[in-house]
Coordinates of C-alpha atoms and ligand atoms in Angstrom, one line a residue:
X75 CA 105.9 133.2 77.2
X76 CA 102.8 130.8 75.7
X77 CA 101.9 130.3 79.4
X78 CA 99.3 132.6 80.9
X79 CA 99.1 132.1 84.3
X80 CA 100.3 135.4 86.0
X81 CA 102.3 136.1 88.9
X82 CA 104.0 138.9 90.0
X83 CA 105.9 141.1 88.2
X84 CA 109.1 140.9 90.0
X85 CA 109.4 137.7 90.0
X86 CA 107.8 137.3 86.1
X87 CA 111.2 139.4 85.7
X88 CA 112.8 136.2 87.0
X89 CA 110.9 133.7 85.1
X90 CA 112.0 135.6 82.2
X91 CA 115.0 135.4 82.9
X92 CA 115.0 132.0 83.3
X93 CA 113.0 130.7 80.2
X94 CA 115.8 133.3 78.1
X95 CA 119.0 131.8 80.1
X96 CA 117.3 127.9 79.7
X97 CA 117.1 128.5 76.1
X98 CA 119.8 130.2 75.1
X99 CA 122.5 128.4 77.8
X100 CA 121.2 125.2 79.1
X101 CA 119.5 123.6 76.6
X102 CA 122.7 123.0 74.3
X103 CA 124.0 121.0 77.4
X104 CA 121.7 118.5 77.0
X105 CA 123.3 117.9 73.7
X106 CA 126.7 117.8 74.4
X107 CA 127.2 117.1 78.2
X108 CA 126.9 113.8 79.6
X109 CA 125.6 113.0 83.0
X110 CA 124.7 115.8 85.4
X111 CA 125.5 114.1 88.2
X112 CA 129.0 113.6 87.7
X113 CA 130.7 116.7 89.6
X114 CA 134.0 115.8 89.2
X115 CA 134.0 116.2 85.8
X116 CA 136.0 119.0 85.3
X117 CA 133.9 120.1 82.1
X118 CA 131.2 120.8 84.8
X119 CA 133.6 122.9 86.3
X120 CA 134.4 124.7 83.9
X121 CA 130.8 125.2 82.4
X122 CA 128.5 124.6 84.5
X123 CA 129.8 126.2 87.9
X124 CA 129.2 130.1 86.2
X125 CA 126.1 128.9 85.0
X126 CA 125.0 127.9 88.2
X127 CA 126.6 131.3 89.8
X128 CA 124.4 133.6 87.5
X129 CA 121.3 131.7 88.8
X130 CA 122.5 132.5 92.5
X131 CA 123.0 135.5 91.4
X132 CA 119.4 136.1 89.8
X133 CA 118.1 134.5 93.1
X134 CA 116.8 131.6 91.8
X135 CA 119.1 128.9 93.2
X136 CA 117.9 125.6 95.3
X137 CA 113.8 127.1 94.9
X138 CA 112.2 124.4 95.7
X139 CA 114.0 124.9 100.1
X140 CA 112.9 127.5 102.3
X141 CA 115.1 130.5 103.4
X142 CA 116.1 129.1 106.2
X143 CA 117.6 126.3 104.5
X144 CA 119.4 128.4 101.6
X145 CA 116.5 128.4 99.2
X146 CA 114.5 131.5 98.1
X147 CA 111.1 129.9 99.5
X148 CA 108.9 131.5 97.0
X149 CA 106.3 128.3 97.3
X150 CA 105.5 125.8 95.2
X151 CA 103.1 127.8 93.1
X152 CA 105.9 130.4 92.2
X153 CA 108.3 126.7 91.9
X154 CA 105.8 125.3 89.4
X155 CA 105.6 128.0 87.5
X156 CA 109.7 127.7 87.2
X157 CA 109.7 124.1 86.8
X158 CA 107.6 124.0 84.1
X159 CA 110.8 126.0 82.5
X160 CA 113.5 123.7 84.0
X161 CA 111.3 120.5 83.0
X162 CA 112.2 121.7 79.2
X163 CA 116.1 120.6 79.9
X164 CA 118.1 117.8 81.5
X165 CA 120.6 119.5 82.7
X166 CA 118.2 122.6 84.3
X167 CA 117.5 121.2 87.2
X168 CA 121.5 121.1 88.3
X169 CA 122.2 124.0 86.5
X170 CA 119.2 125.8 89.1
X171 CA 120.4 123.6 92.3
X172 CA 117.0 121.4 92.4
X173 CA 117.9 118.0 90.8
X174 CA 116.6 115.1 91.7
X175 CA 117.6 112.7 93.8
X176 CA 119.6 115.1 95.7
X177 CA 116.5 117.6 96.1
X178 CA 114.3 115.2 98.0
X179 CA 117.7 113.6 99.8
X180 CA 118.7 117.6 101.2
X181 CA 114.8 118.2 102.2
X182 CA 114.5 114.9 104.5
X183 CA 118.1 115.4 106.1
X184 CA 117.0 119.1 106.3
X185 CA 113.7 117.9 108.6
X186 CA 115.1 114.7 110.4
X187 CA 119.0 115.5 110.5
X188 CA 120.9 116.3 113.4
X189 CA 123.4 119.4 113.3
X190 CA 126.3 116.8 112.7
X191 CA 124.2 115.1 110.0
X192 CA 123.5 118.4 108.5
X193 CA 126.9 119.7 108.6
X194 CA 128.3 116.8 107.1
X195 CA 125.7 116.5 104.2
X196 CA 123.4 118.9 103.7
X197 CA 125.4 121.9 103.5
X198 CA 127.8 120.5 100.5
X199 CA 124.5 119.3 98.9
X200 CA 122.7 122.4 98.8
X201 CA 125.8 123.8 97.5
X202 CA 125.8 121.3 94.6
X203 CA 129.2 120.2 95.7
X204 CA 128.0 116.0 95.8
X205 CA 125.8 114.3 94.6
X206 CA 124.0 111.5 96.7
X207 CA 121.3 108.2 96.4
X208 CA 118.4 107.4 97.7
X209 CA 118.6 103.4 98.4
X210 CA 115.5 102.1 99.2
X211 CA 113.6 99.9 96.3
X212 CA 115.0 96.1 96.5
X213 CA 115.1 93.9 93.6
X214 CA 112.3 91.7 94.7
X215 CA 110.0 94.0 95.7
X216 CA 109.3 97.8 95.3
X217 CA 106.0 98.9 95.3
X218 CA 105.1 97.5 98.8
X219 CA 107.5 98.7 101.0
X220 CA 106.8 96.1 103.6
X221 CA 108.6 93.5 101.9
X222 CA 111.8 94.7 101.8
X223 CA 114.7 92.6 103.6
X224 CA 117.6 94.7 104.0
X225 CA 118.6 94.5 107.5
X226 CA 120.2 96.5 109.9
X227 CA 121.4 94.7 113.4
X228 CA 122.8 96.6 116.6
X229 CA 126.5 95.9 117.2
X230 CA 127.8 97.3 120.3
X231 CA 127.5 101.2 119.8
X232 CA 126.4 101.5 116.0
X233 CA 124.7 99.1 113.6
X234 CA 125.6 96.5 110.8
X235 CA 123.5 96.4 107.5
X236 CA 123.3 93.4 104.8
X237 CA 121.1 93.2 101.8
X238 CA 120.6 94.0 98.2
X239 CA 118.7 97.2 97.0
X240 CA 118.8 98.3 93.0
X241 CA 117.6 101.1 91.0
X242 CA 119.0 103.7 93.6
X243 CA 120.0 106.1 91.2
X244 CA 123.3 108.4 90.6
X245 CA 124.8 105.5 93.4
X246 CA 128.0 105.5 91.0
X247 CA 128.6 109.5 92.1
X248 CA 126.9 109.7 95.0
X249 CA 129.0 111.1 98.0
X250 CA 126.6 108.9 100.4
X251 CA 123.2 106.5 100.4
X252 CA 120.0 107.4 102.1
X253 CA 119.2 103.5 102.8
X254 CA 115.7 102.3 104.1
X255 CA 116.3 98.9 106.0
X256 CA 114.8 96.7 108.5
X257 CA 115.7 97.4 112.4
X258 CA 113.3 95.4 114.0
X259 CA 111.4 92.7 112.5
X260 CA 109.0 91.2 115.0
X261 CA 107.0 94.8 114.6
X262 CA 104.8 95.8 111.3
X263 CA 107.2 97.1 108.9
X264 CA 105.6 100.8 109.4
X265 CA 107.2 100.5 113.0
X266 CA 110.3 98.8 112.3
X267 CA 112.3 100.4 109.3
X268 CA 114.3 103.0 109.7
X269 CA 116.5 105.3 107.1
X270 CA 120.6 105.2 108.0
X271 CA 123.0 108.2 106.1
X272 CA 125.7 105.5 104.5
X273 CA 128.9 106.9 102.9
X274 CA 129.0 105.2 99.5
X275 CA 132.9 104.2 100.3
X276 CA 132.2 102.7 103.3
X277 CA 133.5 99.0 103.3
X278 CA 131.1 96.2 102.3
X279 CA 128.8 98.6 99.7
X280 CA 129.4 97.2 96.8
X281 CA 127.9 98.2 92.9
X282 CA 126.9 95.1 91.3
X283 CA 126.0 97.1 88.2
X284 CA 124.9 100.0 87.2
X285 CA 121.5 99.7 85.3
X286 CA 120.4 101.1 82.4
X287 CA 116.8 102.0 81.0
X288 CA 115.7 101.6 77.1
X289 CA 118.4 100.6 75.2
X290 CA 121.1 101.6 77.8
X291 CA 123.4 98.3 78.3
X292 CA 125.0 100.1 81.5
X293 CA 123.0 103.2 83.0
X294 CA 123.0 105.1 86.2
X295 CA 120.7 103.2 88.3
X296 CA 122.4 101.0 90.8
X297 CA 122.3 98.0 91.8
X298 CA 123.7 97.4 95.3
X299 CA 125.2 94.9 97.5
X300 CA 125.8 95.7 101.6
X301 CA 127.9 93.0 103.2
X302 CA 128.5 93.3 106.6
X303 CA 128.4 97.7 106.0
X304 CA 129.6 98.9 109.5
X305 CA 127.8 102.3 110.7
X306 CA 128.1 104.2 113.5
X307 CA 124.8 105.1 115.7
X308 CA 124.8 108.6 115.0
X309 CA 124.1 107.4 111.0
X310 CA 120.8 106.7 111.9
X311 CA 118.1 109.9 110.4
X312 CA 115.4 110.6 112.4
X313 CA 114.1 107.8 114.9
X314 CA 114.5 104.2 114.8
X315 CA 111.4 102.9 112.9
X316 CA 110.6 106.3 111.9
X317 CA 111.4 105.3 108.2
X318 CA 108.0 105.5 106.4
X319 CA 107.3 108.9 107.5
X320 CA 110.6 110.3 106.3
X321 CA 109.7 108.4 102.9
X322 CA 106.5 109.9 102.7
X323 CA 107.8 113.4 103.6
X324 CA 110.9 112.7 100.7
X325 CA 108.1 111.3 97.8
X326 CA 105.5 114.0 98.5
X327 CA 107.6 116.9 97.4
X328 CA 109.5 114.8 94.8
X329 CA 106.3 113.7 92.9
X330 CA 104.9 117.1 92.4
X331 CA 108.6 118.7 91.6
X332 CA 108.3 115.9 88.5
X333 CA 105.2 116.5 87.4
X334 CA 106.2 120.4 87.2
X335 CA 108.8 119.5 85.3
X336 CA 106.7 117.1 83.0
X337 CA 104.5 120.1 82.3
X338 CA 107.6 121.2 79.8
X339 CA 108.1 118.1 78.2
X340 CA 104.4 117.5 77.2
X341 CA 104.2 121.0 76.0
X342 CA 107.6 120.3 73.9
X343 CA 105.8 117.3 72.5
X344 CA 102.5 119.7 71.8
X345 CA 104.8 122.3 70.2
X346 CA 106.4 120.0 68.1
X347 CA 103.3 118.3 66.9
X348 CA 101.9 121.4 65.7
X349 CA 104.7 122.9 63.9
X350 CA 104.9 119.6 62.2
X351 CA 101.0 119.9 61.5
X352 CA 101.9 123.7 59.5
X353 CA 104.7 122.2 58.0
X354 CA 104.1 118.8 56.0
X355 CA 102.4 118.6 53.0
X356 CA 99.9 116.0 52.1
X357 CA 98.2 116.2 48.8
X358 CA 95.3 118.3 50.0
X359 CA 97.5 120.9 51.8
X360 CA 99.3 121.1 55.0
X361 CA 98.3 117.9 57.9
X362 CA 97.3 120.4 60.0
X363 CA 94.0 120.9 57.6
X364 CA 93.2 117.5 57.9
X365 CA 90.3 116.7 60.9
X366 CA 92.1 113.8 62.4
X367 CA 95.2 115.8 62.4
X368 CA 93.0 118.9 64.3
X369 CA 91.6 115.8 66.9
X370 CA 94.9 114.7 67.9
X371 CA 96.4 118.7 68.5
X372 CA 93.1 119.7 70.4
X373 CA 92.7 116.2 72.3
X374 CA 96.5 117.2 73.5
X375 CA 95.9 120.9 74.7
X376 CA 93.2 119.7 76.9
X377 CA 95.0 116.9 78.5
X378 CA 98.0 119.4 79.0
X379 CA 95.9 122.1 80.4
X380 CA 93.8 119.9 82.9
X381 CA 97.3 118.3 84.0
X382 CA 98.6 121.9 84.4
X383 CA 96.0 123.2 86.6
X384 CA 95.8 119.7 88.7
X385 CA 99.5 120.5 89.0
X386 CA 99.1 124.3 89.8
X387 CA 96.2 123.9 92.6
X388 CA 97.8 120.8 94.1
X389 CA 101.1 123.3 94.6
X390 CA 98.6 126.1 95.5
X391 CA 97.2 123.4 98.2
X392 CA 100.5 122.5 100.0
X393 CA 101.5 126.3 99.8
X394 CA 97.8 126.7 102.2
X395 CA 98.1 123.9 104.6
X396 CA 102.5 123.2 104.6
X397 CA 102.0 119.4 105.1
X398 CA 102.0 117.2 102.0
X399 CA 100.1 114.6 104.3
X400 CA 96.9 116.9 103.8
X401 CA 97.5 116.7 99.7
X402 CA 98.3 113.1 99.6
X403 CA 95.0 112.9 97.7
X404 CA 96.1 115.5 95.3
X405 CA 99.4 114.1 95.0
X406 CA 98.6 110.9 94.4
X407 CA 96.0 112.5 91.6
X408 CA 98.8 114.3 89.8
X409 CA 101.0 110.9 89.7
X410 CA 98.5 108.8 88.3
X411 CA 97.5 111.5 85.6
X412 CA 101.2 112.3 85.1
X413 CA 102.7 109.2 82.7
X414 CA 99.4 109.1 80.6
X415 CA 99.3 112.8 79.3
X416 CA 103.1 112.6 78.9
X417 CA 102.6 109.1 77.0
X418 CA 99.3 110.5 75.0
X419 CA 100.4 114.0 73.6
X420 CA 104.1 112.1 72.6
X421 CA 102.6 109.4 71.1
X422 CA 100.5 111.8 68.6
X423 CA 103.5 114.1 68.5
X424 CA 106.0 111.3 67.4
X425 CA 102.7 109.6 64.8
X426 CA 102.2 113.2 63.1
X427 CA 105.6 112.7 61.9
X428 CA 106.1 109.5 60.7
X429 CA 109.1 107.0 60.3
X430 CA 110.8 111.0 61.5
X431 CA 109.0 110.2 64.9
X432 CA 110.1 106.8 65.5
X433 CA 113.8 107.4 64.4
X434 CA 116.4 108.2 66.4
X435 CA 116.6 112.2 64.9
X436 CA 113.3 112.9 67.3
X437 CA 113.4 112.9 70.8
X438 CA 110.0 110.7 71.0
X439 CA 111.3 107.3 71.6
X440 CA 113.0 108.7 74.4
X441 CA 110.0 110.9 75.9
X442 CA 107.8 107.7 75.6
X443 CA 110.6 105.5 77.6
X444 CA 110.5 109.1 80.4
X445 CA 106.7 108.7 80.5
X446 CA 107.1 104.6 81.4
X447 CA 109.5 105.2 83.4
X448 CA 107.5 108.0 85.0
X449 CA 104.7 105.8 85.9
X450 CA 106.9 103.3 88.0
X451 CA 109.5 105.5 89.7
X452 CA 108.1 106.6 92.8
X453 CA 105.3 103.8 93.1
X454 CA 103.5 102.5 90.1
X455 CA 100.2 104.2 88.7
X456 CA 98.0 101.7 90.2
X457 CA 99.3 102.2 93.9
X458 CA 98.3 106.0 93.6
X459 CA 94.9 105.4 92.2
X460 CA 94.1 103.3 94.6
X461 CA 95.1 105.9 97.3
X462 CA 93.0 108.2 95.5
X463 CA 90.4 106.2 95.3
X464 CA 90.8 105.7 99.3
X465 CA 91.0 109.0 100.2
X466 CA 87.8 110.1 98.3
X467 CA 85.9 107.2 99.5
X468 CA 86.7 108.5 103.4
X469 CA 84.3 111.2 102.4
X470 CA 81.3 109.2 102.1
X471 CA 78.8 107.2 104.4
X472 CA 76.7 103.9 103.2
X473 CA 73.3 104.9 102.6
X474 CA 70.4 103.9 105.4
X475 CA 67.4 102.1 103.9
X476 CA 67.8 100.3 100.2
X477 CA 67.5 103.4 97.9
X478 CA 70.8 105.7 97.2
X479 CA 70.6 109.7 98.0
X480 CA 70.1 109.8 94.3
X481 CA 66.8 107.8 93.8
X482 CA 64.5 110.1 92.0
X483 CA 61.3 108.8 93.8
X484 CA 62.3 109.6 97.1
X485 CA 63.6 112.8 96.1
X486 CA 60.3 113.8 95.0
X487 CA 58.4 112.8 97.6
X488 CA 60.7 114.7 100.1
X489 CA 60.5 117.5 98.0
X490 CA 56.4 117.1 97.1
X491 CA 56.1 117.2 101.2
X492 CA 58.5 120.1 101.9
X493 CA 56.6 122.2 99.6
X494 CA 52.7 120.7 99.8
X495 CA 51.2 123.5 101.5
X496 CA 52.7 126.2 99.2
X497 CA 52.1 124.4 95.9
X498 CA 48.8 122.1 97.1
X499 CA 50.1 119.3 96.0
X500 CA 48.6 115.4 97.7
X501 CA 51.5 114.3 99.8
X502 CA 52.3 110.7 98.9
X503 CA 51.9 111.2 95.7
X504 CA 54.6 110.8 94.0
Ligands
FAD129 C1 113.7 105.6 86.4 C2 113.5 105.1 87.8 C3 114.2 105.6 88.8 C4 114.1 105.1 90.1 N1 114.9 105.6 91.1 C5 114.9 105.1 92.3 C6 115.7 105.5 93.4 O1 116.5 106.5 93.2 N2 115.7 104.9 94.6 C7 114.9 103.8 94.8 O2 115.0 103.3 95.9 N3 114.1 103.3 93.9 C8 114.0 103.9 92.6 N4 113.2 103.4 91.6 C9 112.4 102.3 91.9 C10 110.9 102.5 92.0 O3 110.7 103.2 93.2 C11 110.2 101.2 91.9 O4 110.5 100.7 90.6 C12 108.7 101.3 92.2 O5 108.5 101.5 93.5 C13 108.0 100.0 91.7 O6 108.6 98.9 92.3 P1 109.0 97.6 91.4 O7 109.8 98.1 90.2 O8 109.6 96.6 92.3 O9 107.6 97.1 90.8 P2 106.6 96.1 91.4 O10 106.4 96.5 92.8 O11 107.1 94.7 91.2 O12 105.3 96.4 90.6 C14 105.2 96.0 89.2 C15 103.9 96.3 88.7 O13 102.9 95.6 89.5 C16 101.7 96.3 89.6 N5 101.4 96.6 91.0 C17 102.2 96.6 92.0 N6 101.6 96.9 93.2 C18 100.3 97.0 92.8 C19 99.1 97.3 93.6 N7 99.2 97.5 94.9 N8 98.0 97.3 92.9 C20 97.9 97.1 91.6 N9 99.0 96.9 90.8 C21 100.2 96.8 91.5 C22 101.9 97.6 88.8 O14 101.5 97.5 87.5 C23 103.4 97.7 88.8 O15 103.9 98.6 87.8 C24 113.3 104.0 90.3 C25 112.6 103.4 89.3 C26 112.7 104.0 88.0 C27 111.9 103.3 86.9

C-alpha cells in the first residue's frame, strides 16, 4: 500500500486482504450494480451475499460495532485505517457490513434499544438483512434542530405522529424509520423531542418523492408525509425527550466513519491527477514538468496528509476516552475540513485534465457534487466551525488590566524583574 501508517502485522494481513478483495471484487460493482441498498434485489443475492461471507469469514464484518454487538471492535484507529480502503468504493461499505445510514441507525438502537427493540431490528440489521432511515431533517428547517414540527401526541397506550420530514435517505428500502419528533412542546426542544422506531409500512407514512441530488430527476432521498401514523408505546428509543442525545451519539460516529471514507476518495482524485501529470504532453514535455502543474499536485498531498492525520488522531482520541462527547471538538474539526480537501484536490484533479475532467468519462463532476453534498449532510460547515470555535474559546479567560498576555512590554518588565539580581539589570526599565 502508498499508506504508511503501520499497525500490526496481523491485522496489516487483513488490510491486505481487503485493499486486494476491494480492488479486484468490489470495485467493478460500482460500475455495474445499482443501488446498494436495495436487498431484495436478487442480483445482490446472488453476488453480493458470498462477497459479504468472505469478509465474515476474514473477520472484518460490521468493524466499526464492538464484540458484544457482532463487530470485531478493533477501534476506530484500526477502522480508519480500513475505511480509508472501503471509502475507494460505493458499494464497500455494504459489501463489509458498515454502510451508512444503517451503521449509525444499529449503533443508537444498540445503546438506547430495549431487548424487544433489538430483537426486532438490530439483529437483522447487523446481519445486512434490511435496510433502514434515519428521518429527522424537515423540509423547512435542518440545520437547527429546534425548529422542527413533526409531532407526536399520546393516545391512550401508544402515540400518534403527523408531519413532513425529507432527505431521510434509502426511506424507499428501508425496513423501518428512526423519526426525531416533537413530544412535548411547552419545554425547550432539547427536552422535548424524542426518537420513535416507525415501520416504513405502517399506515399514514407516505413517500411524497424520492429526491435526487445533481442531475438525478428521482433519487434516494425521501421525502415523507406522516398522517395520523399510529405507534405503539414501546416504539419509543430511549426516553421521552431524550432525542438530542441519541442524535449526538448517532452523528458523532457517522461523521468520522465519512471522513475515513473520504480519505480514499481524495487520494483517488490525487492519484489520478498525477498519473495525468506523467501522462499528457504539452509542447515542452509532460504537464507534470510544468511549475503550476507541480503547485497544484504538492498543494494536494498536503491538504490530504493534514486531513489524514486530523482523521487518524481524532479516531485515536475516541479510542482513549470512549465518549464522542469528549471529541466533539475534534469531530466537528474533521467535518468542517472534510468537504474543502475533497472539493480542492478534485477540483485540480478534474482541471489537469481538461474538457476530459468535466465530461461525463471522469468521475469528477460527481466527486465535486459528493464533496457539496458532504458539507451539508450531517449539519452544514458553518455549524461545526462555529462549535469549534466554541469549544476552543472555553479554554481561555479575558485578560485583567488593558494589555493581552502577549504585550511585549510587560513581558519584559516581568522578565527584567525576575531576573534583575542575576543579570544587574534597573528594574523599571523597560
Ligand atoms: C446527501 C445528503 C444526505 C442526507 N441524509 C439525511 C438523512 O438520512 N436523514 C436526515 O434526517 N437528513 C439527511 N440530510 C439532511 C441534512 O442533515 C440537512 O440538509 C442539514 O442538516 C442541513 O439542513 P438544511 O438542508 O435544511 O439547510 P439549512 O439549515 O437551511 O442551512 C442552509 C445553509 O445555511 C447556512 N447556515 C445554516 N445554519 C447556520 C448557522 N448556524 N451559522 C451559519 N450558517 C448557517 C449554511 O450555509 C447552510 O448550508 C441529508 C442531506 C444530504 C445533502
Amino acid at each position: 500500500m502508498a499508506w504508511d501508517f503501520e499497525t500490526d502485522p496481523e491485522y496489516q494481513e487483513r488490510l491486505d486482504w481487503a485493499d486486494e478483495f476491494v480492488r479486484t471484487e468490489v470495485e467493478p460493482l460500482d460500475l455495474v450494480l445499482g443501488d446498494p441498498y436495495d436487498k431484495a434485489d436478487p442480483r445482490y443475492i446472488k453476488i453480493v451475499r458470498p462477497l459479504q461471507q468472505q469478509v465474515r469469514e476474514r473477520g472484518l464484518w460490521a468493524c466499526h460495532l464492538g464484540p458484544e454487538l457482532g463487530g470485531a471492535g478493533y477501534g476506530q484507529v484500526k477502522l480508519a485505517l480500513l475505511n480509508e480502503i472501503l471509502g475507494r468504493s460505493r458499494w464497500a461499505p455494504s459489501v463489509f457490513g458498515c454502510q451508512a445510514p444503517d451503521s449509525g441507525n444499529a449503533e443508537i438502537i444498540a445503546h438506547f434499544g430495549t431487548e424487544e427493540q433489538k430483537k426486532k431490528y438490530l439483529r437483522p440489521l447487523l446481519d445486512g438483512e434490511i435496510s433502514s432511515s434515519y428521518s429527522m431533517t424537515e423540509p423547512h428547517g435542518g440545520s437547527d434542530p429546534t425548529l422542527f414540527t413533526t409531532r407526536a401526541v399520546r393516545d391512550g397506550d401508544g402515540w400518534v405522529i403527523n408531519g413532513e420530514k425529507w432527505f431521510s435517505s434509502n426511506a424507499k428500502h428501508a425496513e423501518f424509520l428512526i423519526v426525531m419528533v416533537v413530544t412535548n412542546p411547552d419545554v425547550s426542544a432539547y427536552q422535548g423531542m424524542s426518537m420513535f422506531l416507525v415501520p416504513a409500512d405502517t399506515p399514514g407514512v407516505t413517500i411524497v418523492r424520492n429526491v435526487g441530488v445533481g442531475g438525478e430527476r428521482e433519487g434516494s432521498h425521501g421525502y415523507l408525509r406522516y398522517e395520523d401514523v399510529r405507534v405503539p408505546a414501546e416504539s419509543l428509543l430511549g426516553e421521552e425527550g431524550g432525542a438530542f442525545a441519541i442524535a449526538q451519539t448517532r452523528l458523532g460516529g457517522g461523521r468520522i466513519h465519512h471522513a475515513m471514507r473520504t480519505i480514499a476518495q481524495v487520494r483517488k482524485a490525487f492519484d489520478m491527477m498525477c498519473e495525468r501529470a506523467v501522462s499528457r504532453q504539452t509542447r515542452s514535455g509532460p504537464l507534470a514538468r510544468l511549475q503550476m502543474t507541480q503547485e497544484k499536485i504538492a498543494d494536494s498531498w498536503i491538504e490530504m496528509e493534514q486531513f489524514r492525520l486530523l482523521v487518524l488522531r481524532t479516531a485515536w482520541l475516541i479510542d482513549k476516552h470512549q465518549d464522542y462527547k469528549k471529541v466533539r471538538k475534534d469531530i466537528a474539526a474533521v467535518k468542517a475540513a472534510l468537504p474543502k480537501v475533497f472539493h480542492d484536490v478534485v477540483q485540480r484533479a478534474m482541471h489537469l485534465h481538461g474538457a476530459l475532467g468535466v465530461s461525463g468519462e471522469m468521475p469528477f463532476t460527481g466527486m465535486l457534487l459528493g464533496a457539496q453534498a458532504l458539507g451539508i449532510a450531517d449539519g452544514p460547515t458553518e455549524v461545526h466551525k462555529i462549535t469549534l470555535a466554541r469549544q476552543l474559546l472555553k479554554d481561555y479567560e479575558p485578560v485583567e488590566g488593558m494589555w493581552p498576555s502577549g504585550h511585549l512590554p510587560t513581558r519584559r518588565a516581568a522578565a527584567r524583574e525576575r531576573y534583575a539580581e542575576l543579570l544587574e539589570l534597573e528594574v523599571g526599565n523597560t
